[in-house]
Amino acid sequence: MTTLLEFREKVKLFFSRNETFILPIIRFLLAFWVFATVNGRLGYMGKVDNVAIVLIAALACSFLPNGCMLLIAAVFSLLHMYAMSMEVALVGLCVYLVLFLVFYRFSSKDSLVVMLTALLCVIKLPYIMPIAMGLVGTPISAVAIGCGVIIYQLLQTVVSCAPTIATMDEADASGKIRLIIDGLLDNKEMLVMITAFAITVIVVYLLRRMAIDYCWSIAMVSGAMINLVILLIGDLLYDTKMSVLSAILGSLVAILVAKVIEFFRFCVDYSRTEKVQFEDDEYYYYVKAVPKMMVTASTKTVKKINPQRRAGTTAQRGVNTGSVAVRTTPANKKEDYEELF
């Protein structure tokens, strides 16, 4: 355990010293992943589906606020929708505007949560976000997670309806709009996921704030189980065709990720818990103190000593506990004696 704690301290120290360089690199990689995913899922406009444009946009996002990354990703998706059909782009713009008003009203600082939720939905691991945000966020984070799920389902609806839209007449604008809206509103899987994730965030948040031992571990396990149960109930009621094996494996991965977050954010030693009681003029206080598991990262210091030599003499002087030692040769014994006194 000591080795892991030393590794944690070294990681924190490395990040604090190189934060100026690490954060832009992380933003660049995340932005590149987001834009490449949008182009890969849609890809209807060839001018946007270009590696050079993706690199330039990702490089710009590495120095811009996180909200700009979300805005540019929305613009990329709208351009692809417009290349498919102007009516589809109009529906997408309306959905983005509604999400923008809801998101920036309640959870404007969680733009990364929206993008990560949509990306994890693509790789079939969305179960990580509600547990992680329940541990490090607040119940309001459920709004950002819900927005991410809606964006993913919107893109999925556009992709699934693309063959039908391609066969429709250009004059049938209302039919195209109705097709996208009906596909989005009739998506029971989206409603079940939003409900399950919102309840999971709230449950994990409430449990991890309780004054009980191993509250974070209890919160993450309980959240994973509740999330899985709600998804299974929704699958039985609305036939969402959810893969049970994928949900179980995703929940296990979510618990592992949550344990890593706990190790870096809430690593405490419950064996040394203390209960303290004190009072002032108005109140009695009963405090439960749980110490953090801390260890100082070992450092190695190498000191190199270079001896200084005088040219043309063999005399050496040294100081040891206040005494003076003199080494001479018979030829210069008298000169050294005079110099000493």
Short mmCIF file of C-alpha atoms in Angstrom, two decimals:
data_model
loop_
_atom_site.label_atom_id
_atom_site.label_comp_id
_atom_site.label_asym_id
_atom_site.label_seq_id
_atom_site.Cartn_x
_atom_site.Cartn_y
_atom_site.Cartn_z
CA MET A 1 0.00 0.00 0.00
CA THR A 2 2.87 2.34 0.73
CA THR A 3 4.11 1.92 -2.83
CA LEU A 4 0.70 2.91 -4.21
CA LEU A 5 0.54 5.95 -1.95
CA GLU A 6 3.99 7.04 -3.05
CA PHE A 7 2.92 6.60 -6.66
CA ARG A 8 -0.17 8.74 -6.02
CA GLU A 9 1.93 11.52 -4.50
CA LYS A 10 4.36 11.41 -7.41
CA VAL A 11 1.48 11.65 -9.89
CA LYS A 12 -0.01 14.62 -8.04
CA LEU A 13 3.39 16.32 -7.84
CA PHE A 14 4.07 15.73 -11.53
CA PHE A 15 0.66 17.09 -12.51
CA SER A 16 0.98 20.17 -10.29
CA ARG A 17 4.39 21.00 -11.72
CA ASN A 18 3.41 20.45 -15.37
CA GLU A 19 -0.24 21.48 -15.28
CA THR A 20 0.37 24.25 -17.80
CA PHE A 21 1.39 21.70 -20.43
CA ILE A 22 -0.73 18.69 -19.43
CA LEU A 23 -4.15 20.37 -19.54
CA PRO A 24 -3.82 21.63 -23.15
CA ILE A 25 -2.66 18.18 -24.26
CA ILE A 26 -5.66 16.55 -22.58
CA ARG A 27 -8.03 19.07 -24.16
CA PHE A 28 -6.46 18.47 -27.57
CA LEU A 29 -6.81 14.69 -27.33
CA LEU A 30 -10.39 14.90 -26.07
CA ALA A 31 -11.38 17.40 -28.78
CA PHE A 32 -9.79 15.25 -31.47
CA TRP A 33 -11.68 12.22 -30.16
CA VAL A 34 -14.99 14.14 -30.14
CA PHE A 35 -14.63 15.62 -33.64
CA ALA A 36 -13.36 12.37 -35.14
CA THR A 37 -16.30 10.50 -33.59
CA VAL A 38 -18.82 12.99 -35.01
CA ASN A 39 -17.26 12.69 -38.47
CA GLY A 40 -17.14 8.92 -38.18
CA ARG A 41 -20.79 8.58 -37.11
CA LEU A 42 -22.19 11.05 -39.65
CA GLY A 43 -19.70 11.93 -42.38
CA TYR A 44 -22.23 13.37 -44.85
CA MET A 45 -20.24 16.54 -45.59
CA GLY A 46 -16.89 15.72 -47.13
CA LYS A 47 -15.38 19.16 -46.50
CA VAL A 48 -15.81 18.77 -42.76
CA ASP A 49 -14.80 15.10 -42.70
CA ASN A 50 -11.15 16.03 -43.09
CA VAL A 51 -8.29 15.14 -40.78
CA ALA A 52 -6.62 18.52 -41.26
CA ILE A 53 -9.78 20.39 -40.20
CA VAL A 54 -10.20 18.11 -37.21
CA LEU A 55 -6.59 18.72 -36.13
CA ILE A 56 -6.93 22.48 -36.49
CA ALA A 57 -10.18 22.53 -34.52
CA ALA A 58 -8.73 20.29 -31.81
CA LEU A 59 -5.63 22.46 -31.55
CA ALA A 60 -7.80 25.55 -31.14
CA CYS A 61 -9.85 23.84 -28.43
CA SER A 62 -6.70 23.03 -26.45
CA PHE A 63 -6.40 26.74 -25.58
CA LEU A 64 -10.11 27.64 -25.43
CA PRO A 65 -12.65 27.01 -22.62
CA ASN A 66 -14.35 23.63 -22.50
CA GLY A 67 -17.65 25.09 -23.65
CA CYS A 68 -16.09 26.01 -27.00
CA MET A 69 -15.29 22.35 -27.61
CA LEU A 70 -18.95 21.46 -27.14
CA LEU A 71 -20.02 24.31 -29.41
CA ILE A 72 -17.64 23.30 -32.23
CA ALA A 73 -18.79 19.68 -31.97
CA ALA A 74 -22.40 20.86 -32.33
CA VAL A 75 -21.44 22.90 -35.42
CA PHE A 76 -19.72 19.85 -36.97
CA SER A 77 -22.82 17.70 -36.44
CA LEU A 78 -25.15 20.40 -37.82
CA LEU A 79 -23.04 20.73 -40.97
CA HIS A 80 -23.30 16.98 -41.54
CA MET A 81 -27.06 17.13 -40.99
CA TYR A 82 -27.36 20.01 -43.42
CA ALA A 83 -25.49 17.99 -46.04
CA MET A 84 -28.11 15.27 -45.58
CA SER A 85 -31.16 17.52 -45.43
CA MET A 86 -31.87 21.07 -44.40
CA GLU A 87 -34.92 19.90 -42.46
CA VAL A 88 -32.81 17.49 -40.41
CA ALA A 89 -30.38 20.29 -39.62
CA LEU A 90 -33.29 22.47 -38.51
CA VAL A 91 -34.52 19.80 -36.11
CA GLY A 92 -31.00 19.31 -34.78
CA LEU A 93 -30.58 23.05 -34.25
CA CYS A 94 -33.84 23.25 -32.30
CA VAL A 95 -32.80 20.32 -30.08
CA TYR A 96 -29.41 21.90 -29.42
CA LEU A 97 -31.00 25.23 -28.51
CA VAL A 98 -33.34 23.56 -26.00
CA LEU A 99 -30.46 21.60 -24.47
CA PHE A 100 -28.37 24.78 -24.40
CA LEU A 101 -31.02 26.62 -22.39
CA VAL A 102 -31.48 23.74 -19.96
CA PHE A 103 -27.78 22.97 -19.63
CA TYR A 104 -26.52 26.52 -19.09
CA ARG A 105 -29.35 27.21 -16.67
CA PHE A 106 -28.51 24.35 -14.30
CA SER A 107 -25.08 22.88 -15.07
CA SER A 108 -23.05 25.30 -17.17
CA LYS A 109 -19.68 24.11 -15.80
CA ASP A 110 -20.16 20.46 -16.80
CA SER A 111 -19.58 20.73 -20.55
CA LEU A 112 -16.96 17.99 -20.34
CA VAL A 113 -19.56 15.73 -18.71
CA VAL A 114 -21.87 16.17 -21.71
CA MET A 115 -19.15 15.20 -24.19
CA LEU A 116 -17.81 12.32 -22.14
CA THR A 117 -21.31 10.89 -21.68
CA ALA A 118 -21.96 10.94 -25.43
CA LEU A 119 -18.54 9.41 -26.15
CA LEU A 120 -19.00 6.66 -23.57
CA CYS A 121 -22.41 5.88 -25.07
CA VAL A 122 -20.64 5.31 -28.39
CA ILE A 123 -18.28 2.73 -26.86
CA LYS A 124 -21.14 1.18 -24.79
CA LEU A 125 -19.80 2.32 -21.40
CA PRO A 126 -22.17 5.10 -20.32
CA TYR A 127 -22.59 3.53 -16.88
CA ILE A 128 -19.33 5.14 -15.74
CA MET A 129 -20.61 8.72 -15.78
CA PRO A 130 -23.51 8.56 -13.25
CA ILE A 131 -21.36 6.78 -10.66
CA ALA A 132 -18.34 9.01 -11.23
CA MET A 133 -20.36 12.23 -11.09
CA GLY A 134 -22.20 11.03 -8.01
CA LEU A 135 -18.80 10.72 -6.31
CA VAL A 136 -17.17 13.96 -7.45
CA GLY A 137 -20.16 16.05 -8.55
CA THR A 138 -23.60 17.06 -7.32
CA PRO A 139 -27.16 15.96 -8.18
CA ILE A 140 -27.26 18.79 -10.75
CA SER A 141 -24.70 16.79 -12.75
CA ALA A 142 -27.60 14.55 -13.79
CA VAL A 143 -28.70 17.37 -16.11
CA ALA A 144 -25.38 17.29 -17.99
CA ILE A 145 -25.48 13.50 -18.20
CA GLY A 146 -29.03 13.62 -19.55
CA CYS A 147 -27.98 16.16 -22.20
CA GLY A 148 -25.16 13.86 -23.28
CA VAL A 149 -27.57 10.93 -23.63
CA ILE A 150 -29.99 13.04 -25.71
CA ILE A 151 -27.20 14.18 -28.05
CA TYR A 152 -26.07 10.62 -28.59
CA GLN A 153 -29.63 9.43 -29.26
CA LEU A 154 -30.20 12.35 -31.65
CA LEU A 155 -27.17 11.37 -33.72
CA GLN A 156 -28.28 7.74 -33.63
CA THR A 157 -31.73 8.72 -34.85
CA VAL A 158 -30.26 10.76 -37.71
CA VAL A 159 -28.06 7.85 -38.78
CA SER A 160 -30.91 5.32 -38.62
CA CYS A 161 -33.28 7.60 -40.56
CA ALA A 162 -30.71 8.57 -43.21
CA PRO A 163 -31.65 5.80 -45.72
CA THR A 164 -35.33 6.70 -45.46
CA ILE A 165 -34.66 10.42 -45.85
CA ALA A 166 -32.51 9.78 -48.91
CA THR A 167 -35.51 8.14 -50.67
CA MET A 168 -37.98 10.89 -49.76
CA ASP A 169 -38.93 13.71 -52.09
CA GLU A 170 -37.23 17.05 -51.52
CA ALA A 171 -40.62 18.75 -51.27
CA ASP A 172 -41.68 16.50 -48.38
CA ALA A 173 -40.08 18.71 -45.72
CA SER A 174 -42.73 18.01 -43.09
CA GLY A 175 -42.27 14.27 -43.53
CA LYS A 176 -38.55 14.52 -42.85
CA ILE A 177 -39.07 16.67 -39.79
CA ARG A 178 -41.76 14.36 -38.43
CA LEU A 179 -39.54 11.34 -39.04
CA ILE A 180 -36.70 12.72 -36.89
CA ILE A 181 -38.96 14.07 -34.15
CA ASP A 182 -40.97 10.84 -33.89
CA GLY A 183 -37.79 8.78 -33.85
CA LEU A 184 -36.45 10.89 -30.99
CA LEU A 185 -39.63 11.09 -28.91
CA ASP A 186 -40.50 7.42 -29.33
CA ASN A 187 -37.05 6.37 -28.17
CA LYS A 188 -37.85 4.52 -24.94
CA GLU A 189 -34.22 3.56 -24.46
CA MET A 190 -33.29 7.22 -24.12
CA LEU A 191 -35.97 7.85 -21.49
CA VAL A 192 -34.97 4.78 -19.49
CA MET A 193 -31.28 5.72 -19.57
CA ILE A 194 -31.93 9.32 -18.47
CA THR A 195 -34.14 8.15 -15.60
CA ALA A 196 -31.69 5.46 -14.45
CA PHE A 197 -28.67 7.76 -14.63
CA ALA A 198 -30.43 10.60 -12.77
CA ILE A 199 -31.51 8.31 -9.93
CA THR A 200 -28.03 6.76 -9.79
CA VAL A 201 -26.32 10.15 -9.49
CA ILE A 202 -28.61 11.17 -6.62
CA VAL A 203 -28.25 7.88 -4.74
CA VAL A 204 -24.45 7.80 -5.06
CA TYR A 205 -24.20 11.44 -3.99
CA LEU A 206 -26.34 10.91 -0.88
CA LEU A 207 -24.56 7.72 0.18
CA ARG A 208 -21.03 9.04 -0.25
CA ARG A 209 -21.85 12.02 2.00
CA MET A 210 -23.06 9.85 4.87
CA ALA A 211 -20.91 9.60 8.00
CA ILE A 212 -20.39 5.85 7.77
CA ASP A 213 -17.29 3.77 7.20
CA TYR A 214 -16.46 2.96 3.59
CA CYS A 215 -19.19 5.30 2.40
CA TRP A 216 -17.62 5.77 -1.05
CA SER A 217 -17.36 2.02 -1.66
CA ILE A 218 -20.94 1.50 -0.49
CA ALA A 219 -22.10 4.37 -2.72
CA MET A 220 -20.44 3.09 -5.89
CA VAL A 221 -21.61 -0.50 -5.45
CA SER A 222 -25.14 0.56 -4.55
CA GLY A 223 -25.24 2.98 -7.47
CA ALA A 224 -24.13 0.31 -9.93
CA MET A 225 -26.77 -2.12 -8.65
CA ILE A 226 -29.58 0.47 -8.69
CA ASN A 227 -28.59 1.59 -12.17
CA LEU A 228 -28.60 -1.98 -13.44
CA VAL A 229 -31.96 -2.78 -11.82
CA ILE A 230 -33.66 0.29 -13.30
CA LEU A 231 -32.28 -0.48 -16.75
CA LEU A 232 -33.51 -4.06 -16.52
CA ILE A 233 -36.97 -2.95 -15.38
CA GLY A 234 -37.12 -0.46 -18.23
CA ASP A 235 -36.11 -3.16 -20.67
CA LEU A 236 -38.91 -5.41 -19.43
CA LEU A 237 -41.53 -2.64 -19.59
CA TYR A 238 -40.58 -0.96 -22.86
CA ASP A 239 -38.57 -3.64 -24.67
CA THR A 240 -35.48 -1.46 -25.12
CA LYS A 241 -33.48 -4.50 -26.28
CA MET A 242 -30.73 -3.81 -23.78
CA SER A 243 -27.85 -6.26 -23.62
CA VAL A 244 -27.77 -7.61 -20.07
CA LEU A 245 -24.19 -8.88 -20.40
CA SER A 246 -23.02 -5.50 -21.69
CA ALA A 247 -24.77 -3.74 -18.81
CA ILE A 248 -23.17 -6.03 -16.21
CA LEU A 249 -19.69 -5.66 -17.68
CA GLY A 250 -20.17 -1.91 -17.99
CA SER A 251 -21.21 -1.70 -14.35
CA LEU A 252 -18.09 -3.61 -13.29
CA VAL A 253 -15.91 -1.25 -15.33
CA ALA A 254 -17.72 1.68 -13.73
CA ILE A 255 -16.90 0.36 -10.25
CA LEU A 256 -13.23 -0.03 -11.19
CA VAL A 257 -13.09 3.54 -12.50
CA ALA A 258 -14.83 4.73 -9.34
CA LYS A 259 -12.22 2.95 -7.19
CA VAL A 260 -9.47 4.79 -9.05
CA ILE A 261 -11.26 8.08 -8.41
CA GLU A 262 -11.62 7.16 -4.74
CA PHE A 263 -7.91 6.39 -4.50
CA PHE A 264 -6.97 9.86 -5.72
CA ARG A 265 -9.79 11.84 -4.06
CA PHE A 266 -10.88 10.04 -0.89
CA CYS A 267 -8.22 7.64 0.36
CA VAL A 268 -8.71 7.39 4.14
CA ASP A 269 -7.74 4.99 6.91
CA TYR A 270 -10.86 3.89 8.82
CA SER A 271 -8.77 1.85 11.28
CA ARG A 272 -7.56 5.10 12.88
CA THR A 273 -10.97 6.77 13.16
CA GLU A 274 -11.39 9.07 16.15
CA LYS A 275 -14.54 10.52 17.72
CA VAL A 276 -14.05 13.92 19.29
CA GLN A 277 -16.39 15.81 21.60
CA PHE A 278 -16.05 19.48 22.54
CA GLU A 279 -18.27 22.42 23.37
CA ASP A 280 -18.53 26.18 23.32
CA ASP A 281 -20.94 28.63 24.92
CA GLU A 282 -23.88 27.59 22.75
CA TYR A 283 -23.33 24.07 21.38
CA TYR A 284 -21.92 20.62 22.05
CA TYR A 285 -20.01 19.17 19.11
CA TYR A 286 -19.61 15.48 18.31
CA VAL A 287 -17.06 15.01 15.53
CA LYS A 288 -15.97 11.86 13.74
CA ALA A 289 -12.45 12.33 12.37
CA VAL A 290 -11.10 9.92 9.76
CA PRO A 291 -7.44 10.52 8.86
CA LYS A 292 -6.30 10.53 5.27
CA MET A 293 -3.76 7.99 4.08
CA MET A 294 -0.74 10.13 3.37
CA VAL A 295 2.87 9.32 2.64
CA THR A 296 5.71 11.53 1.57
CA ALA A 297 7.11 10.65 -1.82
CA SER A 298 10.70 9.48 -1.49
CA THR A 299 13.27 11.65 -3.18
CA LYS A 300 16.91 10.91 -3.96
CA THR A 301 19.52 13.62 -3.70
CA VAL A 302 22.93 13.10 -5.27
CA LYS A 303 25.69 15.39 -4.06
CA LYS A 304 28.87 15.52 -6.08
CA ILE A 305 32.01 16.83 -4.45
CA ASN A 306 34.95 17.93 -6.61
CA PRO A 307 38.31 18.26 -4.76
CA GLN A 308 40.15 21.53 -5.28
CA ARG A 309 43.86 21.33 -5.96
CA ARG A 310 46.53 23.95 -5.96
CA ALA A 311 48.99 23.90 -8.74
CA GLY A 312 52.66 23.74 -7.76
CA THR A 313 52.18 22.65 -4.12
CA THR A 314 51.41 19.47 -2.24
CA ALA A 315 50.17 21.14 0.95
CA GLN A 316 46.69 20.09 2.06
CA ARG A 317 44.66 21.69 4.80
CA GLY A 318 41.67 20.24 6.63
CA VAL A 319 39.47 21.25 9.56
CA ASN A 320 38.22 18.61 11.98
CA THR A 321 36.50 19.58 15.26
CA GLY A 322 38.35 22.86 15.53
CA SER A 323 41.91 21.56 14.91
CA VAL A 324 44.23 22.32 12.02
CA ALA A 325 46.25 19.57 10.35
CA VAL A 326 49.28 20.40 8.20
CA ARG A 327 51.08 18.06 5.85
CA THR A 328 54.47 19.25 4.58
CA THR A 329 57.48 17.99 2.82
CA PRO A 330 60.99 18.57 4.19
CA ALA A 331 61.72 21.14 1.48
CA ASN A 332 58.96 23.59 2.44
CA LYS A 333 58.44 22.79 6.13
CA LYS A 334 59.66 26.17 7.35
CA GLU A 335 57.50 28.17 4.89
CA ASP A 336 54.35 26.27 5.90
CA TYR A 337 55.10 26.80 9.59
CA GLU A 338 55.41 30.55 9.10
CA GLU A 339 52.23 30.70 7.04
CA LEU A 340 50.28 28.83 9.71
CA PHE A 341 51.16 31.34 12.42
#
